[in-house]
Coordinates of C-alpha atoms and ligand atoms in Angstrom, one line a residue:
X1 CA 0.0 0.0 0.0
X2 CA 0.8 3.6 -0.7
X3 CA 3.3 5.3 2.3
X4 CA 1.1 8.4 1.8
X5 CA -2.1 7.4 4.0
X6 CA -4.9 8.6 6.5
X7 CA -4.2 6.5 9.5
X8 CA -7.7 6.8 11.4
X9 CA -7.5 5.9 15.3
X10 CA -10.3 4.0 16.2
X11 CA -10.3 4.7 19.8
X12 CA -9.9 8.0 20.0
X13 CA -13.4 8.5 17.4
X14 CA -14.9 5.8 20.7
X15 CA -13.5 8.6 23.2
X16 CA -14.7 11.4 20.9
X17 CA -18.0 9.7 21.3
X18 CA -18.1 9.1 25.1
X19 CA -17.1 12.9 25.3
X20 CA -20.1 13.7 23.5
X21 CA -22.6 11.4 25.0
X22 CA -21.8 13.1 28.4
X23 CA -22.3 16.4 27.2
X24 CA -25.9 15.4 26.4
X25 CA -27.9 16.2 29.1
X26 CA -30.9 13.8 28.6
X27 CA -31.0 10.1 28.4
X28 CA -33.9 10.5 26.3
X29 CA -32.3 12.9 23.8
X30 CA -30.9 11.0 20.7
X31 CA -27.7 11.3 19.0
X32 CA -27.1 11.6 15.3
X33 CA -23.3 11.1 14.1
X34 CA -23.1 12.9 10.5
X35 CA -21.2 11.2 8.5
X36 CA -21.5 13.3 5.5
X37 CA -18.4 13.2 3.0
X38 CA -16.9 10.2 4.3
X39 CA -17.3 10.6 7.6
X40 CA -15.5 14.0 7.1
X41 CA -12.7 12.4 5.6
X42 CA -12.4 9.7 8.2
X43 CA -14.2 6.6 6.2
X44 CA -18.7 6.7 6.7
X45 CA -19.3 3.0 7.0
X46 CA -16.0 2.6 9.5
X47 CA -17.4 6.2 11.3
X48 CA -21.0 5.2 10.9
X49 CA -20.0 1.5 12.8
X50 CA -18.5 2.6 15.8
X51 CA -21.1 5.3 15.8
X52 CA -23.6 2.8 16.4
X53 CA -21.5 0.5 18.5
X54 CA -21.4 3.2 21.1
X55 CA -25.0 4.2 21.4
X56 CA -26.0 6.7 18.1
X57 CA -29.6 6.6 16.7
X58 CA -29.2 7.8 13.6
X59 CA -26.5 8.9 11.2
X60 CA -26.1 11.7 9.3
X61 CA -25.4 11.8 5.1
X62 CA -25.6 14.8 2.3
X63 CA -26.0 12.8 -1.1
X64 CA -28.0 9.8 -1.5
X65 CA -24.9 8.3 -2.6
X66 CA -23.8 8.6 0.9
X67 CA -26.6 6.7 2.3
X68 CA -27.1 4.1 -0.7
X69 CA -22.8 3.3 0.7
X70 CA -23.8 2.8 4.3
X71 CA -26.9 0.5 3.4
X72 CA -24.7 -1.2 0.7
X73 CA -22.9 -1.6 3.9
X74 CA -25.5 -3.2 6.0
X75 CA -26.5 -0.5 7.7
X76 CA -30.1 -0.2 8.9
X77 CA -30.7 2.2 11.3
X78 CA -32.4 5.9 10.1
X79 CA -30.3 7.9 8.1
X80 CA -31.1 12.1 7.3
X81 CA -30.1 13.5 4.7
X82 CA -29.0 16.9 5.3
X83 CA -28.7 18.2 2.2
X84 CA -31.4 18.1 -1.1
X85 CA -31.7 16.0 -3.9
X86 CA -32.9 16.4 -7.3
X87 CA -36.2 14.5 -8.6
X88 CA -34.4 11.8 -10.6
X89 CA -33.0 11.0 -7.2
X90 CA -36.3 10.8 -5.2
X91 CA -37.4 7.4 -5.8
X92 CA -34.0 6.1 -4.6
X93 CA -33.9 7.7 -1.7
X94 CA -37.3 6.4 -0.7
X95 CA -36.2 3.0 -1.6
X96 CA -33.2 2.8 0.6
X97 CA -35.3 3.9 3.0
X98 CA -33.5 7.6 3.3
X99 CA -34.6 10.5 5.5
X100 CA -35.0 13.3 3.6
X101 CA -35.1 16.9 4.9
X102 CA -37.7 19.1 3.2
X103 CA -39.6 22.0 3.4
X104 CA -41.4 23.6 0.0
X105 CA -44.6 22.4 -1.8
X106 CA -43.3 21.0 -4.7
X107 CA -40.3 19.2 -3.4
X108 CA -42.8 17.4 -0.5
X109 CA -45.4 16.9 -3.9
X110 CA -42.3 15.4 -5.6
X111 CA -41.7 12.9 -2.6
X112 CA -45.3 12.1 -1.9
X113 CA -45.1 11.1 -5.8
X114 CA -42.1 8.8 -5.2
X115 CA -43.2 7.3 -1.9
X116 CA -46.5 6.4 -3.5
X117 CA -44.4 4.4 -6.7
X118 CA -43.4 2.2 -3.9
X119 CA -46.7 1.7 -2.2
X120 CA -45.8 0.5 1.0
X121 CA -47.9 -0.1 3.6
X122 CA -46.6 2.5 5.9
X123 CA -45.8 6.2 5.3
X124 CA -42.6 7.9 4.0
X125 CA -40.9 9.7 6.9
X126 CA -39.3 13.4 6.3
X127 CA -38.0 15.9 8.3
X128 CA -39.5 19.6 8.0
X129 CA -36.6 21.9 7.8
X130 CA -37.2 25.2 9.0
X131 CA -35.1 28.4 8.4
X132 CA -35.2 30.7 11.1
X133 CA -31.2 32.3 10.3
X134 CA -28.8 30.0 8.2
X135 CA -30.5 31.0 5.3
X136 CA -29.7 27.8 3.3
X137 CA -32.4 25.5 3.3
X138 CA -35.8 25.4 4.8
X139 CA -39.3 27.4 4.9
X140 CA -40.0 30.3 6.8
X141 CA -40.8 30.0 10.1
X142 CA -44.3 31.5 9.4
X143 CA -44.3 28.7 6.6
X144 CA -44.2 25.9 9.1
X145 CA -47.2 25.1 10.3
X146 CA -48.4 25.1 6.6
X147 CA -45.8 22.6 5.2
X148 CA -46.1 20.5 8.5
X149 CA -49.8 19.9 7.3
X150 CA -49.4 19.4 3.7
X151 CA -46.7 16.5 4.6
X152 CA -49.4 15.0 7.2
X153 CA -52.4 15.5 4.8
X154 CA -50.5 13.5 1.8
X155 CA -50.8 10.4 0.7
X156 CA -47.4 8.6 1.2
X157 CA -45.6 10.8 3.5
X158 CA -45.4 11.6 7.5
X159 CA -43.7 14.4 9.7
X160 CA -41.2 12.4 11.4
X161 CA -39.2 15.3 12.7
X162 CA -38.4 19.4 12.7
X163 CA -35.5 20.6 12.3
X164 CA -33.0 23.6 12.1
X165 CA -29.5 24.8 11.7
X166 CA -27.3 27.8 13.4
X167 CA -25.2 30.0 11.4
X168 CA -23.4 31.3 14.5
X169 CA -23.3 28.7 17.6
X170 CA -19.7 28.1 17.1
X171 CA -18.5 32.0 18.2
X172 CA -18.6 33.0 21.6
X173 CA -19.4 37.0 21.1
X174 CA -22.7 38.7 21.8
X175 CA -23.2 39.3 18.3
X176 CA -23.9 35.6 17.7
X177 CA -24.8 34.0 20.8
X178 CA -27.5 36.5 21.1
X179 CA -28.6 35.6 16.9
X180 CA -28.3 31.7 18.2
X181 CA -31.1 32.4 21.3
X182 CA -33.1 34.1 18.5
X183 CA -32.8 31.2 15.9
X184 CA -33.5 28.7 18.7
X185 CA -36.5 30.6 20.3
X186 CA -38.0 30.8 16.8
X187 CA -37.6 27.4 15.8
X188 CA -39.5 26.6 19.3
X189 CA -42.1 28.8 18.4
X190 CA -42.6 27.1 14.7
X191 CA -42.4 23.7 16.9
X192 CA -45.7 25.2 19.1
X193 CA -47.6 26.5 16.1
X194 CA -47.2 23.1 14.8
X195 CA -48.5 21.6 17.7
X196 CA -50.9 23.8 18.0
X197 CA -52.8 22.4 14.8
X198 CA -52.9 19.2 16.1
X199 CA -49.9 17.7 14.2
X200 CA -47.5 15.9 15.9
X201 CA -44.1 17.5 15.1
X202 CA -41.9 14.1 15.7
X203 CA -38.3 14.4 16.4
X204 CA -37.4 18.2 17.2
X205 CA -33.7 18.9 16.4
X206 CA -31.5 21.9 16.0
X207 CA -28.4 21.2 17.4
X208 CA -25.0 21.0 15.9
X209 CA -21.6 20.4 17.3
X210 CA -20.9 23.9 19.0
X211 CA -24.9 23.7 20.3
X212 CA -24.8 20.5 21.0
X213 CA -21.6 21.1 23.8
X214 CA -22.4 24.7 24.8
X215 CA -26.6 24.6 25.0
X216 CA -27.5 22.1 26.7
X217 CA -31.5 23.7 26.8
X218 CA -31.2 23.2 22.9
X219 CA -30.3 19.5 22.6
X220 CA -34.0 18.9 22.4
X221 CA -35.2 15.5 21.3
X222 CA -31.9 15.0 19.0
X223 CA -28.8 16.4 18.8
X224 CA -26.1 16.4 15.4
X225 CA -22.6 15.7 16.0
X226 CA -20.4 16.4 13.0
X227 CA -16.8 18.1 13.8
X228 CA -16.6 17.1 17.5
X229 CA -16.8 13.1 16.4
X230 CA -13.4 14.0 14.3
X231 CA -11.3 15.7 17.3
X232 CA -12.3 19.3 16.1
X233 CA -13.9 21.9 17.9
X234 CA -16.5 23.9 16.4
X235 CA -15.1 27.2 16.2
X236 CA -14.7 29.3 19.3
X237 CA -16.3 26.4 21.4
X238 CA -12.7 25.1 21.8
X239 CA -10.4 23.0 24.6
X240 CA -9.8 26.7 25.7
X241 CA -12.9 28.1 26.0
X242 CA -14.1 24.9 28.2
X243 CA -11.1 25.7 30.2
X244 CA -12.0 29.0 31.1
X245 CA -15.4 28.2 32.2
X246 CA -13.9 25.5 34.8
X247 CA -14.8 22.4 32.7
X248 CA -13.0 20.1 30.3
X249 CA -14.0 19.0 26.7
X250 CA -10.9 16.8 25.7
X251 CA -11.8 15.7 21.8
X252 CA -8.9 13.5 19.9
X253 CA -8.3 13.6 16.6
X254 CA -9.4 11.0 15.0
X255 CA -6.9 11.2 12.0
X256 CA -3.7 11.4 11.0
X257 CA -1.6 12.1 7.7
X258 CA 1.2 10.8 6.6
X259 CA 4.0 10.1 4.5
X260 CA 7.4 8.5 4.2
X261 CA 10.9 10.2 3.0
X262 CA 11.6 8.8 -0.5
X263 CA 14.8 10.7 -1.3
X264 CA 17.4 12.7 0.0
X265 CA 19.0 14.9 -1.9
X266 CA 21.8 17.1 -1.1
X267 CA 21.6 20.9 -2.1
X268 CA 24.1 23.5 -2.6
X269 CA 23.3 27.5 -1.5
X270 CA 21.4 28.7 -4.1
X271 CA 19.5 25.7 -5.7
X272 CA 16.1 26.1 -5.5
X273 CA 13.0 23.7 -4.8
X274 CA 9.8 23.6 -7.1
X275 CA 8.2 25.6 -9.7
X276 CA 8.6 29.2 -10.1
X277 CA 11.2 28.8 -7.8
X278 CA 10.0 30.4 -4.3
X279 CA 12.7 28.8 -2.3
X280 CA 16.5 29.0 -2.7
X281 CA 18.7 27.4 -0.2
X282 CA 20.3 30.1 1.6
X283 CA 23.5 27.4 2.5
X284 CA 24.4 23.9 1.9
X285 CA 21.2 21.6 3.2
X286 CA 19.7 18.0 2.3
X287 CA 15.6 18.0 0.8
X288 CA 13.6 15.1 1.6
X289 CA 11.3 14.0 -1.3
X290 CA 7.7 13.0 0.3
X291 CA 5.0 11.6 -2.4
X292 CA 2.3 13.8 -1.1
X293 CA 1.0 16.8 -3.0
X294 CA -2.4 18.8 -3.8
X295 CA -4.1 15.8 -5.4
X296 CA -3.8 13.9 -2.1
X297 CA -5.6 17.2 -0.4
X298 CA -2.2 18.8 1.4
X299 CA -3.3 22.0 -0.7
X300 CA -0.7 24.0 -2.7
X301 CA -1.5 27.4 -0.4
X302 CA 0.2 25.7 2.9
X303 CA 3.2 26.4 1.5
X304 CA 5.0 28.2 2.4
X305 CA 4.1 27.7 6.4
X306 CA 3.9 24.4 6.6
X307 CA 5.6 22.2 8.9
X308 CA 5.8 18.3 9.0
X309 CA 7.0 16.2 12.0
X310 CA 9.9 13.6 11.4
X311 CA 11.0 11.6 14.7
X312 CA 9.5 14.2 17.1
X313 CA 11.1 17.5 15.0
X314 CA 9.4 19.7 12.9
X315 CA 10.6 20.2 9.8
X316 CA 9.7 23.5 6.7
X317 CA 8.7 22.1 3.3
X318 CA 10.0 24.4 1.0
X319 CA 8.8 25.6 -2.2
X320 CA 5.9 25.1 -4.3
X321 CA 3.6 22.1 -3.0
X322 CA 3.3 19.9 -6.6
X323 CA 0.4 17.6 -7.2
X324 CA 2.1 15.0 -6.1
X325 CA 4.9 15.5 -4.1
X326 CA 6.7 18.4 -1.5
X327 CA 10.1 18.6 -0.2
X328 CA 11.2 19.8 3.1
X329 CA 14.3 21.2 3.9
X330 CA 15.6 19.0 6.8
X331 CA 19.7 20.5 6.9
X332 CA 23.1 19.2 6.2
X333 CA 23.8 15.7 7.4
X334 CA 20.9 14.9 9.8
X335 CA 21.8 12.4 11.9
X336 CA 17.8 12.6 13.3
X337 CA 16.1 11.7 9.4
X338 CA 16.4 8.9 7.1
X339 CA 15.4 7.8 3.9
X340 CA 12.0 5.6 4.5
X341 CA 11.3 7.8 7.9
X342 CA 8.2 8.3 8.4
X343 CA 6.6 12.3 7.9
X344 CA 3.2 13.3 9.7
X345 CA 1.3 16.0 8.5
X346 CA -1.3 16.3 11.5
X347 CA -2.7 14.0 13.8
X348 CA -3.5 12.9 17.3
X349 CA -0.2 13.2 19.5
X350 CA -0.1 9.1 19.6
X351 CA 0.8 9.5 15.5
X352 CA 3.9 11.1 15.7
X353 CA 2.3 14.3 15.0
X354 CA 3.2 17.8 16.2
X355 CA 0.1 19.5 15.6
X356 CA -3.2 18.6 14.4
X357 CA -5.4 20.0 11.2
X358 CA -6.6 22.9 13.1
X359 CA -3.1 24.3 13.9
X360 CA -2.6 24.2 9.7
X361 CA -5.9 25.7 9.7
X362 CA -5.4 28.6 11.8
X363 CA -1.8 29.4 9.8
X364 CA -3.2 29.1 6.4
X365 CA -7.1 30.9 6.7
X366 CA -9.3 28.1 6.7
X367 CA -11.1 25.2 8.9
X368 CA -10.6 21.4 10.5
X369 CA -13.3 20.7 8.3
X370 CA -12.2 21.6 5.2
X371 CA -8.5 20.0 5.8
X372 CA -10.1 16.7 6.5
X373 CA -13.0 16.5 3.6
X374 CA -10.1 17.9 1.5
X375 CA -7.5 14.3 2.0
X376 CA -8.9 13.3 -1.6
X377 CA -9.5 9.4 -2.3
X378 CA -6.2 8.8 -3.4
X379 CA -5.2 8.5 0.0
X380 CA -5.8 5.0 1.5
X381 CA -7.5 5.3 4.9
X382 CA -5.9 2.5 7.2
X383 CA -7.8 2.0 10.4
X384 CA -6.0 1.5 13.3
Ligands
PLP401 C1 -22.9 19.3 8.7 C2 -24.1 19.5 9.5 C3 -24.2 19.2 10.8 C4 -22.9 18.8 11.6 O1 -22.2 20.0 11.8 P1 -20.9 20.1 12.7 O2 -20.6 21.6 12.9 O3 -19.8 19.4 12.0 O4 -21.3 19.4 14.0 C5 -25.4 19.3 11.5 N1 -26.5 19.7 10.9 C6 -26.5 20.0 9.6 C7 -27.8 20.4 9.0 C8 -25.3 20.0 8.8 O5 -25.3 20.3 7.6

């Protein structure tokens, strides 16, 4: 197998897990792991397994491609699907039994249509999503009550649940923690006028990762753990900012990247390293070849900044990241590197790393997230 893989610790995504089931406040309050985009990078069907293992409902999927893998998989518990699909798709995901969110007339219509090809016995269920602030999918909270009822008064389908989404949990200033009490006491409200015509709303959820650990009133009857399952804080609502209030929240990264030293080469002063030549060698030095570029997600704007760890030092790559490969400038005559050393990227501490995704983040203006989704397919994830 390739040198350049995603090593994913099983054991620490268990712990990650446990951290998160104690954070939730009710034993009746269920928990949804999202799994969308392979389990953020980490693998859905390994993710979505010890999910279950350790007490989730429900999982969590964008595409229906994403679902159809986990039942492929053999997986049969309920699955939401987060994101929407288009109408060729609809009949699919009412045959592998698929949660869909929705929320306008002709998309419900549309489902109603497709649940009704299959003319089961029982009803399709769908989640009503409501936008009270993300402004990315759902009906207006006004809408509701009047998408609740045409769901409940069609043929095929049935409310199974409410939801929402917060644009702003994951800071910590008024500013947003004041727009997240409005965006939860609205989606309450749309929940009452719901109830208040006699439908029953089902399974009431709004909660995210950075909710989900800092507002405990707004688990309600299901909470959505994405980031915080992967060793990532949402945001703000970090290992810090549990700190200062006098509590823990210890989260482990579930993954780690890595590579092995291919070559050494020696370098004079004033060869360079990679296109357009953005790093010369100010003095004499030895490069260390790793197969890992921008195709394997280790994205050409980290360098220059980056920093990879090599028997407990930290090490520059210089120059240009290529598709597949980077060097790193380890100096003359290390006695501390070797051809066929291993080279982590990020990781739990347990890896070899010195610093996980969201250090890189921070240095190069972007997100956890986006670091792990971005580790592209080419990379072999090997579960440890
Ligand atoms: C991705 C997603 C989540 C999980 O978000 P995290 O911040 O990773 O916890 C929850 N709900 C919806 C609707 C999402 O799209």
């Amino acid at each position: 197998m390739r040198c350049t893989r995603a090593v994913i610790y099983g054991d620490n995504l268990k712990h990650n897990i446990g951290v998160i089931r104690s954070f939730i406040k009710r034993p009746q309050t269920k928990l949804c792991i999202a799994v969308k985009a392979d389990g953020y990078g980490c693998g859905a069907v390994f993710t979505a397994r010890t999910a279950l293992e350790c007490g989730a409902f429900c999982l969590a999927v964008a595409t229906v491609d994403e679902g159809i893998e986990l039942r492929e998989n053999g997986i049969s518990c309920p699955i939401l699907m987060l994101s929407l699909c288009t109408k060729d798709e609809m009949e699919s995901v009412v045959k592998h039994n698929i949660t869909p969110l929705v929320f306008d007339r002709e998309y419900i219509l549309s489902f109603d249509k497709a649940a009704g090809r299959f003319n089961e016995k029982s009803k399709f269920p769908v989640h009503l999503a409501v936008d009270t602030g993300m402004g990315r999918i759902g009906c207006l909270p006004e809408d509701a009550v009047e998408a609740a009822s045409l769901i409940t008064r069609s043929t095929h389908l049935s409310l199974g649940g409410v939801c929402t989404h917060c644009s702003s949990a994951d800071g910590i200033n008024d500013e947003d923690r004041i727009y997240t009490k409005m965006q939860f006491d609205t989606f309450v409200s749309a929940v009452n006028t719901i109830k208040a015509a006699g439908i029953e709303p089902g399974i009431c959820h709004c909660a995210a990762s950075a909710v989900l650990l800092d507002h405990p009133e707004m688990q309600l009857d299901m909470v959505r753990s994405g980031i915080i399952t992967y060793g990532y804080y949402a945001g703000q609502i970090n290992r810090e900012y549990f700190v200062a209030k006098g509590t823990t929240c210890e989260l482990e990264p579930v993954m780690s990247l890595e590579s092995e030293i291919v070559a050494i080469r020696p370098f004079r002063a004033g060869k360079s390293v990679s296109y357009g030549r953005t790093w010369v060698a100010d003095r004499d030095t030895d490069i260390a070849v790793l197969p890992i570029g921008y195709a394997d997600g280790l994205l050409r704007h980290f360098s220059p900044g980056l920093t990879v760890a090599i028997n407990g030092k930290s090490y520059s790559v210089v120059g240009r990241i290529c598709m597949d490969q980077c060097m790193v400038d380890i100096g003359k005559n290390n006695p501390d590197v070797h051809r066929w050393d291993k080279a982590v990227f990020f990781g739990p501490k347990n890896s070899g790393a010195l610093q996980d995704a969201e250090d890189i983040a921070r240095r190069t203006g972007t997100i956890a997230y986006e670091i792990m989704t971005g580790i592209t397919k080419r990379v072999p994830r090997v579960i440890w």
